[in-house]
Coordinates of C-alpha atoms in Angstrom, one line a residue:
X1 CA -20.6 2.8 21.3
X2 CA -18.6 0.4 19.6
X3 CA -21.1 -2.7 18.6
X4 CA -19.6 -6.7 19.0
X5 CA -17.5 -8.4 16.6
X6 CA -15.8 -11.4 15.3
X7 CA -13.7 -13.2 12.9
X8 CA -14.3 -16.0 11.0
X9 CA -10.6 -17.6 10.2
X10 CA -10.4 -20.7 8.4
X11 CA -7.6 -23.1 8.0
X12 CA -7.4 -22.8 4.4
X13 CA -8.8 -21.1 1.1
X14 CA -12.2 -22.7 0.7
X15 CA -12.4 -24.0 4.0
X16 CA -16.3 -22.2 4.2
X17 CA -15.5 -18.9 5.6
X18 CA -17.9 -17.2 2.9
X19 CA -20.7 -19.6 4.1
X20 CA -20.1 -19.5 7.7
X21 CA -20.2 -15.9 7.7
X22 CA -23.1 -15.5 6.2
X23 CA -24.9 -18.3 8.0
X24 CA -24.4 -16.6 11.2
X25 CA -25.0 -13.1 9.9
X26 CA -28.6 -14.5 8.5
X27 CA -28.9 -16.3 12.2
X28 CA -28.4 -12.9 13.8
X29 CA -30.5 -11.0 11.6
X30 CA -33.6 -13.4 12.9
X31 CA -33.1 -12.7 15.9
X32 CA -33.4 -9.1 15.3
X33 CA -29.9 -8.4 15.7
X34 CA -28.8 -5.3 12.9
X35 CA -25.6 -7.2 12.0
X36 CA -23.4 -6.1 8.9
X37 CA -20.6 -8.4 7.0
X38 CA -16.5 -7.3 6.4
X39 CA -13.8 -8.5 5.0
X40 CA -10.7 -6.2 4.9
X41 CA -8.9 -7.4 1.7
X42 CA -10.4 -10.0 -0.9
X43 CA -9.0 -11.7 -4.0
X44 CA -11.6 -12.5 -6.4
X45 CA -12.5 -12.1 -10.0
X46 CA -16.5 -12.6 -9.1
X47 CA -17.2 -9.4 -7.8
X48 CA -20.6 -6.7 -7.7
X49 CA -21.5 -3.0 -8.3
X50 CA -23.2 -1.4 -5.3
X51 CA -26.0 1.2 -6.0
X52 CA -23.3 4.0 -5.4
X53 CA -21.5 2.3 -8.2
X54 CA -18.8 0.4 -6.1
X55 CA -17.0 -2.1 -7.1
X56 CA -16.8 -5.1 -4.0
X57 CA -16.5 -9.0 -3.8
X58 CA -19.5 -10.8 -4.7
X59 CA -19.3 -12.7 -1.2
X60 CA -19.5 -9.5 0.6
X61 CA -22.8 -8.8 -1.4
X62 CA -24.4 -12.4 -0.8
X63 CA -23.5 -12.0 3.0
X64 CA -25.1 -8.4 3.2
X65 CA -27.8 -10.2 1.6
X66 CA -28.2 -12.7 4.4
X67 CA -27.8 -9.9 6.9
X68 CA -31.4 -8.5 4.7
X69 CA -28.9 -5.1 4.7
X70 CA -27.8 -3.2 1.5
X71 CA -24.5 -4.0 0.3
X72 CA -21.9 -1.0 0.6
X73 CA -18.1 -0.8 -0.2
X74 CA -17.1 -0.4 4.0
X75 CA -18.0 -4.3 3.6
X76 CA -15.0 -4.7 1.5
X77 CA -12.5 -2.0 1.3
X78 CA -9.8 -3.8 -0.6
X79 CA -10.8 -6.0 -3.6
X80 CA -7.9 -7.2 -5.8
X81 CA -8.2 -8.7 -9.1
X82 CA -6.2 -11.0 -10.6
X83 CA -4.7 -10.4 -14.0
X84 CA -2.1 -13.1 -13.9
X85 CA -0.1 -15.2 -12.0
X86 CA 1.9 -12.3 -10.4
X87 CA -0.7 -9.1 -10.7
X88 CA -3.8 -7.6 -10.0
X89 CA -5.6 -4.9 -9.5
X90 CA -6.0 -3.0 -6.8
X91 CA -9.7 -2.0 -6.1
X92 CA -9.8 0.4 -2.8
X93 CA -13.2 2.0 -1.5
X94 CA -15.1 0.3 -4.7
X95 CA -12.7 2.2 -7.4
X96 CA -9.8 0.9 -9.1
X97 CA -6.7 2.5 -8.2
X98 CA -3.9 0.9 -9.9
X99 CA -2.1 -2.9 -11.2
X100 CA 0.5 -4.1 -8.8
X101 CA 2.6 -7.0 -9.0
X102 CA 2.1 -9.3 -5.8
X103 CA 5.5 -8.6 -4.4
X104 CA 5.1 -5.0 -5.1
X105 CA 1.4 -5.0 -3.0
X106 CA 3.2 -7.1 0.4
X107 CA 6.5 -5.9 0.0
X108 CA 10.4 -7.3 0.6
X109 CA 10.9 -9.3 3.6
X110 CA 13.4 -6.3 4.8
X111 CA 10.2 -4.5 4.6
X112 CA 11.3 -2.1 1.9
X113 CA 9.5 -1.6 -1.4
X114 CA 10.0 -4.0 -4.0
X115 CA 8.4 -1.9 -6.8
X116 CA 7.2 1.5 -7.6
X117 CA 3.6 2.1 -8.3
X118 CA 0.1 2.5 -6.0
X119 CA 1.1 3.0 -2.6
X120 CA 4.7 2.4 -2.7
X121 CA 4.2 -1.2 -3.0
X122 CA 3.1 -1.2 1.0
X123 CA 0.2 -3.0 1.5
X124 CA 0.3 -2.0 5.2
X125 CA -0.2 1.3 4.1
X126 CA -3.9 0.0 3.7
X127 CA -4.2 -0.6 7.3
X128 CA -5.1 2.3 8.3
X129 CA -8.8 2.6 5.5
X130 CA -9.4 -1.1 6.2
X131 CA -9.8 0.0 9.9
X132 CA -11.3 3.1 9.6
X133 CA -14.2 1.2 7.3
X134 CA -14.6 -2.0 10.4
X135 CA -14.6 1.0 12.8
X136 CA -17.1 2.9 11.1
X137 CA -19.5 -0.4 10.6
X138 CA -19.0 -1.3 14.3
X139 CA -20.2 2.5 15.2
X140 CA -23.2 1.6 13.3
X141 CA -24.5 -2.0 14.0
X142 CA -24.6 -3.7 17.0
X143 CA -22.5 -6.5 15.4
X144 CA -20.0 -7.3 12.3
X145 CA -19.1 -10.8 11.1
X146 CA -15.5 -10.0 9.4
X147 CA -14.2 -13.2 7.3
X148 CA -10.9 -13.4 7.2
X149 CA -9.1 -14.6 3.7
X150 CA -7.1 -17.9 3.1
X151 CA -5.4 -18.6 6.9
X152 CA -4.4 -16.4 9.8
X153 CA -1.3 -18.6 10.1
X154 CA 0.6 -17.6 6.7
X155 CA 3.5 -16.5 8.8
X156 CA 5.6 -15.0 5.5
X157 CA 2.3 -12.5 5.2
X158 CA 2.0 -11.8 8.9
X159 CA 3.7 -8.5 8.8
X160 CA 1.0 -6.8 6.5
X161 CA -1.6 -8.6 7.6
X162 CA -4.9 -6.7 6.7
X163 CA -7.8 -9.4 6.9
X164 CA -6.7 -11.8 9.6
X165 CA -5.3 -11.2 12.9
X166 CA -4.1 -7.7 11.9
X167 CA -7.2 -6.5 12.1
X168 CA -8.1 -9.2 14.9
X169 CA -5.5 -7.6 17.1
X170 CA -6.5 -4.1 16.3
X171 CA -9.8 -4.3 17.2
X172 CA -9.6 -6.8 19.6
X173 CA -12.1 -9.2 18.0
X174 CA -12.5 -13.0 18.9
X175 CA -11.6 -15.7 16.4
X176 CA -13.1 -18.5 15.6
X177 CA -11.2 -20.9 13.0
X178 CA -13.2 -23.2 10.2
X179 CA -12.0 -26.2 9.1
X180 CA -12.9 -28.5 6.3
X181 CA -13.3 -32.1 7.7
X182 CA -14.5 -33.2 4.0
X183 CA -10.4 -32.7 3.3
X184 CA -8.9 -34.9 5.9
X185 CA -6.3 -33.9 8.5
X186 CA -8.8 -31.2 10.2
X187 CA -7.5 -32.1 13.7
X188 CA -4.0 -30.8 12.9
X189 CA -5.0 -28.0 10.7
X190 CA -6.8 -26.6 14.0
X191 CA -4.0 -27.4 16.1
X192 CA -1.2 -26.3 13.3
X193 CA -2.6 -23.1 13.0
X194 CA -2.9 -21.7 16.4
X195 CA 0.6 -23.2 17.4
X196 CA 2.4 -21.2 14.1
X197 CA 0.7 -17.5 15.8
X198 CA 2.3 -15.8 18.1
X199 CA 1.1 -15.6 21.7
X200 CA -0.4 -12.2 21.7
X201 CA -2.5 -13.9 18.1
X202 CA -3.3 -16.6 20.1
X203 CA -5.2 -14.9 22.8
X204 CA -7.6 -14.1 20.5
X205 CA -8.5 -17.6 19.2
X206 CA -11.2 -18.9 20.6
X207 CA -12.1 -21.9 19.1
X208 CA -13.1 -23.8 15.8
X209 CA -16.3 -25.1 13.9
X210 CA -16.1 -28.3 12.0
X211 CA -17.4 -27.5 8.4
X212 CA -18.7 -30.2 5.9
X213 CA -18.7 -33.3 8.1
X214 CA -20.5 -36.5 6.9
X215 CA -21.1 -39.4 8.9
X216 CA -22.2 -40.1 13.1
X217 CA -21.0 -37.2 15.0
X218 CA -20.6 -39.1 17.8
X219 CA -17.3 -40.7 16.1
X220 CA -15.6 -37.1 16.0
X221 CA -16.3 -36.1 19.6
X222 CA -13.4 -38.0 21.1
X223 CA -11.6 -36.4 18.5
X224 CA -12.8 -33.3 19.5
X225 CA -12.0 -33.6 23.3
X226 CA -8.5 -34.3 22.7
X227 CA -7.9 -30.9 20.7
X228 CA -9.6 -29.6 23.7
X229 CA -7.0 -31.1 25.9
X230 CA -4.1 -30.1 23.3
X231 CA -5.0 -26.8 22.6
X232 CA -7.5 -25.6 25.5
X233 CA -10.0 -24.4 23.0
X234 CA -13.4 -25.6 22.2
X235 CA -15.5 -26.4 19.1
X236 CA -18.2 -24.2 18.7
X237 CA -20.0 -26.6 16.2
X238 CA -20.0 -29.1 13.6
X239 CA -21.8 -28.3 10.1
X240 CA -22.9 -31.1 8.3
X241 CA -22.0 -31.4 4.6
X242 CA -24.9 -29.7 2.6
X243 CA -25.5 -30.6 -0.9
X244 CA -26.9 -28.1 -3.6
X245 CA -26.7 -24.7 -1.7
X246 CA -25.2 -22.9 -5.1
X247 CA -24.0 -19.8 -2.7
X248 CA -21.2 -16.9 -4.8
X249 CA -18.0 -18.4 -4.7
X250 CA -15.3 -16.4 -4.7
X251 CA -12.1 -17.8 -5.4
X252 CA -12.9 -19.1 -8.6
X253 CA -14.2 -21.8 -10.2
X254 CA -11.7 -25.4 -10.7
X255 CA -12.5 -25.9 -13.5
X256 CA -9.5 -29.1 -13.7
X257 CA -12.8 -31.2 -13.2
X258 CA -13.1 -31.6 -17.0
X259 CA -16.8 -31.2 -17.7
X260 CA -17.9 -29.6 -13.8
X261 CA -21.3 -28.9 -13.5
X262 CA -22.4 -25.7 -11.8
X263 CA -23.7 -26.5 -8.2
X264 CA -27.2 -27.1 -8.2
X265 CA -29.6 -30.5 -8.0
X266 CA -31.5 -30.6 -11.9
X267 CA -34.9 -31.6 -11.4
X268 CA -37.4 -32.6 -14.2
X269 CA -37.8 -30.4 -17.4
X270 CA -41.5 -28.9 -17.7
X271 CA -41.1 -29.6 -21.6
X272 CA -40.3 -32.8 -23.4
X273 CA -36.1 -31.8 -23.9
X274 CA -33.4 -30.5 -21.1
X275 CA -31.6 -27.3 -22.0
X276 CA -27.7 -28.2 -21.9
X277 CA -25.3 -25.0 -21.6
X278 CA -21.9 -25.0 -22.1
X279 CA -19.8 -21.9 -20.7
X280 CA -16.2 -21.7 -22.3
X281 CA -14.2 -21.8 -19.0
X282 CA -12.0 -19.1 -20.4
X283 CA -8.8 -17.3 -18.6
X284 CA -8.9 -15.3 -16.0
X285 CA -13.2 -16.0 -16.0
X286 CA -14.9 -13.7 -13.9
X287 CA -18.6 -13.7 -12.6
X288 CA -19.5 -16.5 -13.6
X289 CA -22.4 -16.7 -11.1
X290 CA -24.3 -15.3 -14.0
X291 CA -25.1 -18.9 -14.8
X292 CA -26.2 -19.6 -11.5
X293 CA -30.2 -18.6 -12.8
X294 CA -29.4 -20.8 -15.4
X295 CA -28.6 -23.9 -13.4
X296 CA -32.0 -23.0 -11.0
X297 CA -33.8 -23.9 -13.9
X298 CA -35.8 -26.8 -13.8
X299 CA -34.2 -29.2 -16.8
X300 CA -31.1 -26.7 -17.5
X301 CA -27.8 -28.7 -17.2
X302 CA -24.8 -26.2 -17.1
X303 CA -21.4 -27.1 -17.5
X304 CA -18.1 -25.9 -18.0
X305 CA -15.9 -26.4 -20.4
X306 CA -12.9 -26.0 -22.5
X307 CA -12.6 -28.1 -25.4
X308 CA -14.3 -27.7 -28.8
X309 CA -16.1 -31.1 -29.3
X310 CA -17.5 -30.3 -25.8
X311 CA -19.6 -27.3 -27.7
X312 CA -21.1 -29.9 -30.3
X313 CA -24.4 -31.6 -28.4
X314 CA -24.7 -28.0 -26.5
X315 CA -28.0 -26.0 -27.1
X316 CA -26.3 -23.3 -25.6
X317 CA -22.7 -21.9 -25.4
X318 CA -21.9 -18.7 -23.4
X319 CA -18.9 -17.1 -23.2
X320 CA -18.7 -15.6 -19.9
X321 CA -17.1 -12.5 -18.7
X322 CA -12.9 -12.3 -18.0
X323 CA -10.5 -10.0 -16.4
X324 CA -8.2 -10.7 -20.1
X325 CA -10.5 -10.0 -23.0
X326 CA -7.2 -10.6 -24.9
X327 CA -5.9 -13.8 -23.2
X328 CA -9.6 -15.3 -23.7
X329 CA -9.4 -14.6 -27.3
X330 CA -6.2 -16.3 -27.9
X331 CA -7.3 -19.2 -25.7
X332 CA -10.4 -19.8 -27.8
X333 CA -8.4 -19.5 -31.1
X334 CA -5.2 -22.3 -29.6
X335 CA -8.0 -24.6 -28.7
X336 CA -10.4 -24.5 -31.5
X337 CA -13.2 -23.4 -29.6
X338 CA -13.0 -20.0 -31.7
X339 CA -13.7 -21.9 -34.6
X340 CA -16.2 -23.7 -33.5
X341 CA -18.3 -20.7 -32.3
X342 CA -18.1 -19.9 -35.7
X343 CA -20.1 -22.6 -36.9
X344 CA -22.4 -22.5 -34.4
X345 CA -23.1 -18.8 -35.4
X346 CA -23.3 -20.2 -39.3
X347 CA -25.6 -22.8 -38.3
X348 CA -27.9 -20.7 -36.4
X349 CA -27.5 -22.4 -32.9
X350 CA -27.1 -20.2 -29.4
X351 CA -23.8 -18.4 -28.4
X352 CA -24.5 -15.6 -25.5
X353 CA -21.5 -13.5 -24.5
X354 CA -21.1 -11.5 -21.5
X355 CA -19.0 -8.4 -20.4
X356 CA -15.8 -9.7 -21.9
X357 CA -17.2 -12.4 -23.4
X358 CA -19.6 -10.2 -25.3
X359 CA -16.4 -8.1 -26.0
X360 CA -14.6 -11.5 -27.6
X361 CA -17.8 -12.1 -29.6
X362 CA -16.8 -8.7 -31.8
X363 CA -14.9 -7.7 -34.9
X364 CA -12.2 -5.1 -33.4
X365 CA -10.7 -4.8 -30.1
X366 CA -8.3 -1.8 -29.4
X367 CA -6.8 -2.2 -25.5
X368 CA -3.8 -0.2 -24.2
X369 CA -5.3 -0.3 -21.0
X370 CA -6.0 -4.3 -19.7
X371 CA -3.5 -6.8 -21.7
X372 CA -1.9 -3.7 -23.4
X373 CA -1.5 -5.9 -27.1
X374 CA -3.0 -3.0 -28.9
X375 CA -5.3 -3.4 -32.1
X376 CA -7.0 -7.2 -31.3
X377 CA -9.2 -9.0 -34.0
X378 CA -12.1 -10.3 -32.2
X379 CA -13.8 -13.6 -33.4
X380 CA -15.9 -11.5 -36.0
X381 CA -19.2 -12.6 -35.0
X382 CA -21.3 -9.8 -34.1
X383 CA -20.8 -6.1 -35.5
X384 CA -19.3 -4.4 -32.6
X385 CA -15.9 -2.5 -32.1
X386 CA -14.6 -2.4 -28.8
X387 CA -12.2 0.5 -27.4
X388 CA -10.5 0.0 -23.7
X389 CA -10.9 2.8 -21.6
X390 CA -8.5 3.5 -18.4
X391 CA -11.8 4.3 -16.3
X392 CA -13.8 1.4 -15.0
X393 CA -17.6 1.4 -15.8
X394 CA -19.1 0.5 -12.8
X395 CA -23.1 0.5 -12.8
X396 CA -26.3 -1.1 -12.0
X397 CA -28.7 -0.6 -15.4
X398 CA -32.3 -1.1 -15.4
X399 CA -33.7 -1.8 -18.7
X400 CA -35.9 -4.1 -21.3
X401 CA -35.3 -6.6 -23.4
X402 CA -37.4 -9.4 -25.1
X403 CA -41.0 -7.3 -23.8
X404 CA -39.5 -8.3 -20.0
X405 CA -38.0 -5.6 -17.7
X406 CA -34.4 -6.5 -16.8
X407 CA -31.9 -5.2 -14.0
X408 CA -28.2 -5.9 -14.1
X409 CA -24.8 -4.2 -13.0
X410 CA -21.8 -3.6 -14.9
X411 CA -17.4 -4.0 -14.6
X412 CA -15.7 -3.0 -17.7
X413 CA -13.5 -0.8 -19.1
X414 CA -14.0 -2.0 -22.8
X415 CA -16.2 0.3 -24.7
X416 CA -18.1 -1.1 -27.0
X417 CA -19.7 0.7 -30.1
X418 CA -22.6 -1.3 -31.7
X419 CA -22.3 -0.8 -35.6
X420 CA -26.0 -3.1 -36.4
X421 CA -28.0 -6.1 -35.7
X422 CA -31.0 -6.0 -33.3
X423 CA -30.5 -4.2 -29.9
X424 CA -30.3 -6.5 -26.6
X425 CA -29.9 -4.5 -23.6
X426 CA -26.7 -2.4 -24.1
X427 CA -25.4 -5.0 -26.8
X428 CA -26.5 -6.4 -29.9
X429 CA -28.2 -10.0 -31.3
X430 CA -27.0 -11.2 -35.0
X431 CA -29.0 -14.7 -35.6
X432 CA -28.1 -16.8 -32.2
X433 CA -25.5 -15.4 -31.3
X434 CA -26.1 -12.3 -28.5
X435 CA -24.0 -10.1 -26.8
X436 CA -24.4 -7.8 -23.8
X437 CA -22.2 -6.3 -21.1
X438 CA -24.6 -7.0 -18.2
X439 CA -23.8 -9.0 -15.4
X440 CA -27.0 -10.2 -13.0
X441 CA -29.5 -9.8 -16.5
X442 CA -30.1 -13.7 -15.9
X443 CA -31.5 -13.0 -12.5
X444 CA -34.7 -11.0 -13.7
X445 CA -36.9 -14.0 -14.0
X446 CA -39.0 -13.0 -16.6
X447 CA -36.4 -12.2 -18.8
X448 CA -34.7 -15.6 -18.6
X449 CA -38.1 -17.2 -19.4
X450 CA -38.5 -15.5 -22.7
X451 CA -34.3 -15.8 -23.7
X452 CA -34.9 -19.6 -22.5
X453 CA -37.9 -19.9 -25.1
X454 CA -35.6 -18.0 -28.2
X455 CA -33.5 -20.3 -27.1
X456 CA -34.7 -23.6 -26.9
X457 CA -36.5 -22.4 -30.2
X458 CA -32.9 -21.6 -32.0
X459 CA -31.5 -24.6 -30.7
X460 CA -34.9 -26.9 -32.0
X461 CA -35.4 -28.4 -28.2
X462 CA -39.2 -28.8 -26.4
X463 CA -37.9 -26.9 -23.6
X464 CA -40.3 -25.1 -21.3
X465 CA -39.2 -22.6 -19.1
X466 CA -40.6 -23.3 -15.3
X467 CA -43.3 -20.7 -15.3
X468 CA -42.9 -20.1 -11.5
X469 CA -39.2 -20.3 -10.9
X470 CA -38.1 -17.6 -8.9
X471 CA -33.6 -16.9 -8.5
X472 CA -34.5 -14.3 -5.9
X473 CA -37.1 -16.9 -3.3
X474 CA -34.1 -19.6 -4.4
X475 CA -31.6 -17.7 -2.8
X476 CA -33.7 -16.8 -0.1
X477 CA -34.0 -20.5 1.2
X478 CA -30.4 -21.1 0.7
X479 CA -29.5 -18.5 2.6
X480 CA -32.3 -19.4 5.1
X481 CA -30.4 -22.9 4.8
X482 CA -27.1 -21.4 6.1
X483 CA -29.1 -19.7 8.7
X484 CA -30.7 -22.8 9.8
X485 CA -27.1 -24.9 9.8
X486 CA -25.7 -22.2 12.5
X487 CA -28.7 -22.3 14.5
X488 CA -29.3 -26.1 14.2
X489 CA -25.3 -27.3 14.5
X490 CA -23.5 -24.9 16.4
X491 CA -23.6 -23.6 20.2
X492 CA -25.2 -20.4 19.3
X493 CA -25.2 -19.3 22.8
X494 CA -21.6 -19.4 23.0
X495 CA -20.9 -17.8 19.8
X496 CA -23.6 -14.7 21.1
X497 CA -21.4 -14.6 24.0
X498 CA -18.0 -14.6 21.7
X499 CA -19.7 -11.6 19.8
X500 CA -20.6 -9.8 22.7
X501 CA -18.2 -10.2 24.9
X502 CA -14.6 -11.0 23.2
X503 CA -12.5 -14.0 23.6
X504 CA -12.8 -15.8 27.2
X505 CA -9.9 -15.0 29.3
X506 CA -6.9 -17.5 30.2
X507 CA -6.8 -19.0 26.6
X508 CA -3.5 -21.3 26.8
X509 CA -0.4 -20.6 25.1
X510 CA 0.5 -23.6 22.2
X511 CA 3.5 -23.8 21.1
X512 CA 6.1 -23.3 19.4
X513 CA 4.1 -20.2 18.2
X514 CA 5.1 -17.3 15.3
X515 CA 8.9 -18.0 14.3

């Protein structure tokens, strides 16, 4: 028996898909409903190991988490990494399987092959394993929250369509379409996007749910009535804008907001002295929710950054991990934020690296495999050579470090070999400045105590770690938070009946629909 479905569309990138899903997946789970996330195809350089060592999007992970189920690659079959402008990789089944150009991946309008390479450039050749994966999730729970990726109603991408109303249509799931009032112009991105689908698209639409509305409610209902009358289709809800929840983003940070602090509300320092981190917002950055513990931290400030005299009144600098180990380097050296890791190292203040960060931090790089430059001089600061492999590490290591146990996953294919200094987790410490491939490390909260206390006492701050501060009970209560917005702000009733039951009959056609 096939268990109920449906999608969550929005009207744009960033328009609260991620959170939506997982709000209702975490309202479903308390009411003892066995409920499982998907998304067919996700772009997103933030991304998680499973336990069987597959690669997926680290949305998938933090929605499985408010469904209270363990994450698995069927939750995201296609993950795709960017490596520039016009590339990525191709992650299928929680393995990477090849780089592909983005008009090699969709394809030529004539539908023919615009480059050689993994699966003949045909990304609707994917259609069939995203299915299979939503098919074999629906066999298993009684329902799946699928989010679909940037909007349904990108009518040049229509064609391959594997995460929005391709997979809608195929398995006949109801839609329901978030829009972000805190934009402006929500009324006609609603009624824009269901007139640019085709009829057959449209049947499945079933209505929209105001995200990230401030004000008197009562304003937008007239509002709302009206796009009832335009369109014939109803708003499920209206979320109100909710400050502080800190949940995995996955599109990637915009960091143009010179200076952007990490969401999160920074309350009152145990100690005498805040902690201020800096993370070196470098190219192509990737997972860099592993500052999020950070930022939890009662009287830790994190910011991101990208110019050099931004480094000098930080007590602690990390350079995070990046899909272009190479790129990053040369970015730190053109804007003198090399050098002035370099001093900081001289002068004994903080600098943590992480996966390609941590590569960055050493003396030798070798990579035929991710930029392809060759023989790299890293930035020299701890004694490590690192050779680039064409298999992907992909695990989840348990260890110790600083007497505190630790857990953390890894995504690398730099090898690194460790030549000195004083072993930290599968990396190295020289002075203040540490390195380390793990992902997640931050997250064991004893561990980020006793790094927080080196720290503060490298850095010469009265900073106390919180001695109760707890990243896994935080995230918890945010998710509960989510939870509590779908169960508190929308008509749950209706959406039960949407999962259960499909799209209601006799939706109205709007047109002009699909050209």
């Amino acid at each position: 028996m096939t268990g109920g479905g449906l999608l969550v569309a929005g009207t744009t990138s960033d328009a609260g898909k991620s959170v939506v899903t997982a709000g209702i997946c975490r309202w479903l789970v308390r009411q003892g409903v066995k409920v499982a996330p998907f998304k067919g195809q996700n772009m997103s350089l933030n991304s998680f190991v499973t336990r069987e060592g597959a690669e997926i999007g680290r949305a998938q992970a933090m929605q499985a988490q408010a469904a209270r189920v363990e994450p698995t690659a069927l939750m995201n079959p296609v993950l795709l990494k960017p490596g520039s402008d016009r590339s990525s990789q191709v992650v299928l089944m929680g393995k990477p399987v090849g780089e592909l150009s983005a008009r090699g991946f969709f394809g030529t309008a004539d539908g023919s092959s615009a480059g050689k390479g993994l699966h003949g450039g045909r990304k609707r050749e994917l259609f069939e394993p995203v299915m299979a994966c939503l098919e074999e999730l629906r066999g298993t729970y009684d329902a799946v929250i699928c989010e679909g990726a940037g909007s349904p109603a990108e009518i040049n991408l229509r064609r391959t369509d594997i995460v929005n109303m391709g997979i809608a249509r195929a398995a006949r799931l109801p839609v329901l379409v978030v829009g972000d009032i805190d934009r402006g112009g929500v009324f006609a991105q609603f009624f824009g996007t269901t007139a640019l689908l085709s009829p057959e698209d449209q049947s499945l639409v079933a209505g929209y749910l105001v995200n990230k509305f401030r004000g008197d409610v009562t304003l937008l209902e007239p509002g709302l009535d009206m796009l009832l009358g335009l369109t014939g289709r109803r708003t499920y809800g209206v979320l109100p804008y909710a400050h502080g929840l800190g949940i995995d983003e996955e599109d990637g940070l915009r960091v143009s907001l010179r200076g952007a602090v990490r969401e999160s509300v920074v309350t009152a320092p145990v100690g005498e002295d805040v902690l201020r981190v800096a993370v070196c917002a470098v190219p192509l950055m990737s997972n860099f929710t592993d500052v999020d513990a950070l930022a939890a931290e009662p009287g830790v400030v994190v910011r991101f950054v990208d110019r050099a005299e931004e480094l000098v009144d930080a007590d602690l600098v990390i350079v995070p991990g990046t899909r272009g180990t190479v790129k990053a380097l040369a970015w730190l050296r053109e804007r003198g934020l090399a050098d002035a890791l370099a001093r900081r190292a001289a002068e004994g203040r903080p600098v943590l690296g992480i996966c390609g960060g941590f590569q960055a931090l050493g003396e030798h790089i070798e990579d035929d495999v991710e930029s392809r430059a060759g023989e790299v001089e890293g930035l020299g600061l701890l004694p490590v050579r690192v050779r680039f492999a064409p298999d992907k590490t992909l695990t989840r290591p348990v260890g110790e470090a600083l007497g505190e146990r630790v857990e953390g996953y890894e995504i690398h294919h730099g090898m690194a070999e460790v030549m000195g200094g004083e072993p930290f987790l599968d990396g190295c410490r020289v002075g203040a400045v540490w390195g380390t491939h793990w992902h997640g490390s931050l997250e064991s909260d004893g561990f980020r105590r006793a790094f927080l206390r080196k720290v503060a006492a490298q850095a010469g701050r009265r900073f106390v770690p919180a001695p109760d501060t707890s990243f896994g009970a935080l995230r918890e209560e945010q998710l509960d938070r989510l939870g509590d917005l779908i169960e508190e702000h929308a008509d749950t009733d209706a959406l039960l009946r949407l999962i259960e039951d499909g799209a209601p009959g006799g939706l109205p056609f709007v047109p002009p629909g699909a050209p």
